């Protein structure tokens, strides 16, 4: 007899087996998923740290300024500065101890004793119509008519109160710095005393129309200006004055000597000064103006500015030597017949 098939029990077993298989499969899948998740976790954490935590890089931004080497523009090719050392007189000039050319003084003065070398005397003799010779003392009233245009050796006339008005004199024309280089006269400005304005020399001449103009320039220029350059600039200045004020009587004064203690004798010395004074005399002759040799009245027998004539720096005059300069002008006056 064949036993009866129990379908209910079989179904139970099949179902139980299927559930077992599914559970096993789920366990395997969960295990695999967990493993993959564990492998991905460090990378995820690194990304999170990068995005949520501040950077630990403390390197500051590059703030180094751009230098010339980093630019693409060509370097500046300005001409080298050729101006000589500053010869502006010191601010603390000593007080004037004597002033024989004060407006209050009217007594005649003696002709300053000079030390003119024979070769210079012979040279000056070639220009009798240009070089101012000895005259009777023209007096203080003559000095009061002069306008002085020049460099720091001219500024000293104001600093030492050598002219009418003292430090407030209207007779001195120099730049605000107190000094003027010959190479700059065509564009430089001077302080116009009547208004304290800084104006060009041409404008000042046009406004003042001076009866006499004494030009004392060139000591700075001898250190770097050759003869043609020196003469050209000096001539331009004279012609500018002549065209602007034809009636102005122009006196070109020699450059003064320097003393033994002058610190720049390598570039400015008495040999160069003597040579430049010849150039000035020649320019004066060519332009039809006058030349006065004050250098000879201020030099010793060896050609130096004496110790007692300088203010200590070896170049600039003191009240004693300024008195000699002014007395030389008084006794070598520009007098038209």
Coordinates of C-alpha atoms in Angstrom, one line a residue:
X1 CA 0.0 0.0 0.0
X2 CA 1.4 3.4 -1.1
X3 CA 1.5 5.9 1.8
X4 CA -0.4 9.1 1.3
X5 CA 1.6 12.1 0.2
X6 CA 1.5 14.9 2.8
X7 CA 1.6 18.1 0.7
X8 CA 1.3 20.4 3.7
X9 CA 4.5 19.2 5.3
X10 CA 6.4 19.4 2.1
X11 CA 5.3 23.0 1.5
X12 CA 6.5 23.9 5.0
X13 CA 9.9 22.4 4.3
X14 CA 10.3 24.1 1.0
X15 CA 9.2 27.4 2.5
X16 CA 11.6 27.1 5.4
X17 CA 14.4 26.2 3.0
X18 CA 13.7 29.2 0.8
X19 CA 13.6 31.5 3.8
X20 CA 16.9 30.1 4.9
X21 CA 18.5 30.7 1.5
X22 CA 17.1 34.2 1.5
X23 CA 18.5 34.9 5.0
X24 CA 21.9 33.5 4.0
X25 CA 21.9 35.7 0.9
X26 CA 20.9 38.7 2.9
X27 CA 23.7 38.1 5.4
X28 CA 26.2 37.8 2.5
X29 CA 25.0 41.0 0.9
X30 CA 25.0 42.9 4.2
X31 CA 28.5 41.6 4.9
X32 CA 29.8 42.7 1.4
X33 CA 28.0 46.1 1.7
X34 CA 29.5 46.7 5.1
X35 CA 33.0 45.9 3.9
X36 CA 32.7 48.3 0.9
X37 CA 31.3 51.0 3.2
X38 CA 34.3 50.5 5.5
X39 CA 36.7 50.8 2.6
X40 CA 35.2 54.1 1.5
X41 CA 35.0 55.7 4.9
X42 CA 38.5 57.2 5.1
X43 CA 38.3 58.9 1.8
X44 CA 34.9 60.3 2.8
X45 CA 36.3 61.6 6.1
X46 CA 39.3 63.3 4.3
X47 CA 36.9 65.1 2.0
X48 CA 34.7 66.2 4.9
X49 CA 37.8 67.6 6.7
X50 CA 38.9 69.5 3.7
X51 CA 35.5 71.0 3.2
X52 CA 34.5 71.8 6.8
X53 CA 37.8 72.6 8.6
X54 CA 40.0 75.7 7.9
X55 CA 43.1 75.2 6.0
X56 CA 46.3 74.8 8.0
X57 CA 48.4 76.5 5.2
X58 CA 49.7 79.7 6.8
X59 CA 51.6 80.9 3.8
X60 CA 50.7 84.6 3.3
X61 CA 49.8 85.9 -0.1
X62 CA 52.6 87.3 -2.2
X63 CA 52.8 91.0 -1.5
X64 CA 56.3 91.6 -2.9
X65 CA 56.3 94.9 -4.8
X66 CA 57.2 94.7 -8.5
X67 CA 60.7 95.7 -9.0
X68 CA 62.3 97.3 -12.1
X69 CA 63.6 93.9 -13.1
X70 CA 60.1 92.5 -13.2
X71 CA 58.6 95.2 -15.4
X72 CA 58.7 95.1 -19.1
X73 CA 59.3 98.8 -19.5
X74 CA 62.8 99.9 -20.5
X75 CA 65.0 101.5 -17.8
X76 CA 65.1 105.3 -17.6
X77 CA 68.1 106.7 -19.5
X78 CA 68.4 110.2 -18.1
X79 CA 71.6 112.0 -18.7
X80 CA 73.9 111.8 -15.7
X81 CA 73.8 114.7 -13.3
X82 CA 76.8 116.9 -14.0
X83 CA 76.3 119.7 -11.5
X84 CA 79.2 120.2 -9.1
X85 CA 78.9 120.0 -5.3
X86 CA 76.5 122.5 -3.8
X87 CA 78.3 125.7 -3.1
X88 CA 75.4 127.4 -1.3
X89 CA 76.7 129.5 1.6
X90 CA 75.8 128.3 5.1
X91 CA 72.6 129.6 6.7
X92 CA 74.4 130.8 9.8
X93 CA 76.6 133.4 8.2
X94 CA 78.6 135.5 10.8
X95 CA 77.6 139.1 11.4
X96 CA 79.2 141.8 9.4
X97 CA 82.1 143.4 11.2
X98 CA 82.7 146.2 8.7
X99 CA 80.8 147.7 5.9
X100 CA 82.5 150.6 4.3
X101 CA 80.1 150.6 1.4
X102 CA 77.0 151.2 3.5
X103 CA 74.7 153.9 2.1
X104 CA 75.7 156.0 5.2
X105 CA 79.3 156.0 4.0
X106 CA 80.2 158.6 1.4
X107 CA 83.9 159.0 1.9
X108 CA 86.1 158.1 -1.1
X109 CA 87.8 154.7 -1.0
X110 CA 91.2 153.7 -2.2
X111 CA 91.6 151.5 -5.3
X112 CA 92.0 147.9 -4.0
X113 CA 95.5 146.6 -4.4
X114 CA 95.6 143.6 -6.7
X115 CA 98.0 140.8 -7.6
X116 CA 97.6 140.6 -11.3
X117 CA 100.0 138.1 -12.9
X118 CA 101.9 139.5 -15.9
X119 CA 100.2 137.0 -18.4
X120 CA 96.7 138.0 -17.2
X121 CA 97.6 141.7 -17.3
X122 CA 98.9 141.3 -20.9
X123 CA 95.8 139.4 -21.9
X124 CA 93.4 142.1 -20.5
X125 CA 95.4 144.8 -22.3
X126 CA 94.2 143.3 -25.5
X127 CA 90.6 144.4 -24.7
X128 CA 90.9 148.1 -23.8
X129 CA 87.3 148.9 -24.8
X130 CA 85.9 146.0 -22.8
X131 CA 87.9 145.8 -19.6
X132 CA 86.9 148.5 -17.1
X133 CA 90.0 150.5 -16.1
X134 CA 90.6 152.5 -13.0
X135 CA 88.4 155.6 -12.6
X136 CA 87.7 158.1 -9.9
X137 CA 85.6 156.7 -7.1
X138 CA 82.1 156.6 -8.3
X139 CA 80.8 156.7 -4.8
X140 CA 78.1 154.8 -2.9
X141 CA 75.4 156.3 -5.1
X142 CA 76.9 154.2 -8.0
X143 CA 76.8 151.0 -5.9
X144 CA 73.2 151.7 -5.1
X145 CA 72.3 151.6 -8.8
X146 CA 73.8 148.1 -9.4
X147 CA 71.7 144.9 -9.6
X148 CA 73.8 141.8 -8.9
X149 CA 72.9 138.6 -10.7
X150 CA 74.8 135.5 -9.8
X151 CA 75.5 132.4 -7.8
X152 CA 76.2 131.9 -4.1
X153 CA 79.2 134.2 -4.2
X154 CA 76.6 136.9 -5.1
X155 CA 74.1 135.8 -2.5
X156 CA 76.7 136.6 0.2
X157 CA 76.1 140.3 -0.5
X158 CA 72.7 139.8 1.0
X159 CA 73.8 137.5 3.8
X160 CA 76.4 139.9 5.0
X161 CA 74.2 143.0 4.6
X162 CA 76.7 144.6 2.2
X163 CA 74.1 146.6 0.2
X164 CA 71.5 149.2 0.8
X165 CA 68.6 147.5 2.7
X166 CA 70.8 144.8 4.3
X167 CA 69.1 141.4 4.1
X168 CA 66.1 143.1 2.6
X169 CA 68.1 144.6 -0.3
X170 CA 66.4 144.6 -3.7
X171 CA 69.8 144.6 -5.4
X172 CA 70.6 140.9 -5.3
X173 CA 69.1 138.4 -7.8
X174 CA 69.7 134.8 -7.0
X175 CA 67.5 131.6 -6.9
X176 CA 65.7 130.7 -3.7
X177 CA 68.5 128.1 -3.1
X178 CA 71.0 131.0 -3.1
X179 CA 73.1 129.6 -5.9
X180 CA 72.9 129.5 -9.7
X181 CA 74.8 127.4 -12.2
X182 CA 75.6 129.0 -15.6
X183 CA 74.2 125.9 -17.5
X184 CA 70.8 126.6 -16.0
X185 CA 70.4 130.4 -16.6
X186 CA 68.1 130.0 -19.6
X187 CA 65.4 128.3 -17.5
X188 CA 66.3 129.0 -13.9
X189 CA 64.2 131.3 -11.7
X190 CA 65.4 134.0 -9.3
X191 CA 63.6 135.5 -6.3
X192 CA 62.5 138.9 -7.5
X193 CA 63.1 141.1 -4.4
X194 CA 60.3 143.6 -5.0
X195 CA 57.6 140.9 -4.9
X196 CA 59.4 137.8 -3.5
X197 CA 58.1 136.0 -6.6
X198 CA 60.1 133.3 -8.3
X199 CA 60.4 134.4 -11.9
X200 CA 62.8 133.9 -14.8
X201 CA 65.8 136.2 -15.3
X202 CA 64.2 137.5 -18.5
X203 CA 61.0 138.4 -16.7
X204 CA 62.9 140.1 -13.9
X205 CA 64.9 142.2 -16.4
X206 CA 61.7 143.1 -18.2
X207 CA 60.1 144.2 -14.9
X208 CA 63.1 146.1 -13.4
X209 CA 64.9 147.5 -16.5
X210 CA 68.0 147.9 -14.3
X211 CA 70.4 150.7 -15.1
X212 CA 73.3 148.5 -14.3
X213 CA 73.5 144.7 -14.1
X214 CA 76.6 143.0 -12.6
X215 CA 76.8 139.3 -13.6
X216 CA 79.0 137.0 -11.5
X217 CA 78.6 133.5 -12.8
X218 CA 80.7 130.5 -13.8
X219 CA 82.4 129.1 -10.7
X220 CA 80.2 126.0 -10.7
X221 CA 80.4 125.7 -14.4
X222 CA 84.2 125.4 -14.6
X223 CA 84.0 121.9 -13.1
X224 CA 82.1 120.4 -16.1
X225 CA 81.6 123.0 -18.9
X226 CA 84.0 123.1 -21.8
X227 CA 84.8 126.4 -23.5
X228 CA 82.2 126.3 -26.2
X229 CA 79.4 125.3 -23.9
X230 CA 80.5 127.9 -21.3
X231 CA 80.7 130.7 -23.8
X232 CA 77.4 129.8 -25.5
X233 CA 75.4 129.9 -22.2
X234 CA 77.0 133.1 -21.1
X235 CA 76.4 134.8 -24.5
X236 CA 72.7 133.7 -24.4
X237 CA 72.3 135.3 -21.0
X238 CA 73.8 138.6 -22.2
X239 CA 71.8 138.7 -25.4
X240 CA 68.6 138.0 -23.4
X241 CA 69.2 141.0 -21.2
X242 CA 70.1 143.2 -24.2
X243 CA 67.0 142.2 -26.1
X244 CA 64.8 142.7 -23.1
X245 CA 66.3 145.9 -21.8
X246 CA 68.5 147.5 -24.4
X247 CA 69.5 150.4 -22.1
X248 CA 70.8 148.2 -19.3
X249 CA 74.6 148.5 -18.9
X250 CA 76.0 145.0 -18.4
X251 CA 79.2 144.3 -16.4
X252 CA 80.5 140.8 -16.5
X253 CA 82.5 140.3 -13.3
X254 CA 85.4 137.8 -13.1
X255 CA 85.0 134.6 -11.1
X256 CA 86.7 135.0 -7.7
X257 CA 89.7 132.8 -6.7
X258 CA 89.3 129.9 -4.2
X259 CA 91.5 129.4 -1.1
X260 CA 93.9 126.6 -0.3
X261 CA 91.4 124.8 2.0
X262 CA 88.7 124.5 -0.6
X263 CA 87.7 120.8 -0.5
X264 CA 86.9 120.4 -4.3
X265 CA 90.1 121.7 -5.8
X266 CA 90.1 118.7 -8.1
X267 CA 87.1 120.1 -10.0
X268 CA 87.2 123.8 -9.2
X269 CA 90.6 125.4 -8.9
X270 CA 92.3 128.7 -9.7
X271 CA 93.8 127.4 -13.0
X272 CA 90.3 126.6 -14.3
X273 CA 89.0 129.9 -12.9
X274 CA 91.7 131.9 -14.7
X275 CA 90.9 130.1 -17.9
X276 CA 87.2 130.7 -17.5
X277 CA 87.8 134.4 -16.8
X278 CA 89.4 134.7 -20.2
X279 CA 86.3 133.2 -21.7
X280 CA 84.1 135.7 -19.9
X281 CA 86.2 138.6 -21.1
X282 CA 86.0 137.3 -24.7
X283 CA 82.3 136.9 -24.5
X284 CA 81.9 140.4 -23.1
X285 CA 84.0 141.8 -25.9
X286 CA 81.9 139.9 -28.5
X287 CA 78.6 141.1 -27.0
X288 CA 79.7 144.7 -26.6
X289 CA 79.5 144.8 -22.8
X290 CA 82.0 145.4 -20.0
X291 CA 84.3 143.1 -18.0
X292 CA 85.7 143.9 -14.6
X293 CA 88.7 142.0 -13.1
X294 CA 87.9 141.6 -9.4
X295 CA 89.8 138.3 -9.2
X296 CA 93.1 140.1 -9.1
X297 CA 92.0 142.3 -6.2
X298 CA 91.1 139.2 -4.2
X299 CA 94.1 136.9 -4.8
X300 CA 97.4 136.7 -3.0
X301 CA 100.8 136.6 -4.8
X302 CA 100.3 132.8 -5.4
X303 CA 96.8 133.2 -6.8
X304 CA 94.9 132.0 -3.8
X305 CA 92.0 133.6 -2.0
X306 CA 93.7 134.7 1.3
X307 CA 92.5 133.1 4.5
X308 CA 91.3 136.4 5.9
X309 CA 89.1 136.9 2.8
X310 CA 87.0 133.7 3.0
X311 CA 84.2 132.6 5.3
X312 CA 85.8 129.2 6.1
X313 CA 84.7 127.0 3.2
X314 CA 87.5 128.1 0.9
X315 CA 85.2 129.6 -1.7
X316 CA 82.8 132.2 -0.3
X317 CA 83.8 135.7 0.7
X318 CA 83.4 137.4 4.0
X319 CA 82.6 141.0 4.8
X320 CA 86.2 142.1 4.3
X321 CA 86.4 140.6 0.8
X322 CA 83.0 141.8 -0.2
X323 CA 84.1 145.3 0.7
X324 CA 87.1 144.9 -1.6
X325 CA 84.7 143.7 -4.4
X326 CA 82.4 146.7 -4.0
X327 CA 85.3 149.2 -3.7
X328 CA 86.8 147.7 -6.9
X329 CA 83.5 148.3 -8.6
X330 CA 83.4 151.9 -7.3
X331 CA 87.0 152.6 -8.6
X332 CA 86.5 150.8 -11.9
X333 CA 83.1 152.3 -12.7
X334 CA 81.1 151.9 -15.9
X335 CA 81.0 155.5 -17.0
X336 CA 79.8 156.4 -20.5
X337 CA 81.4 159.5 -22.0

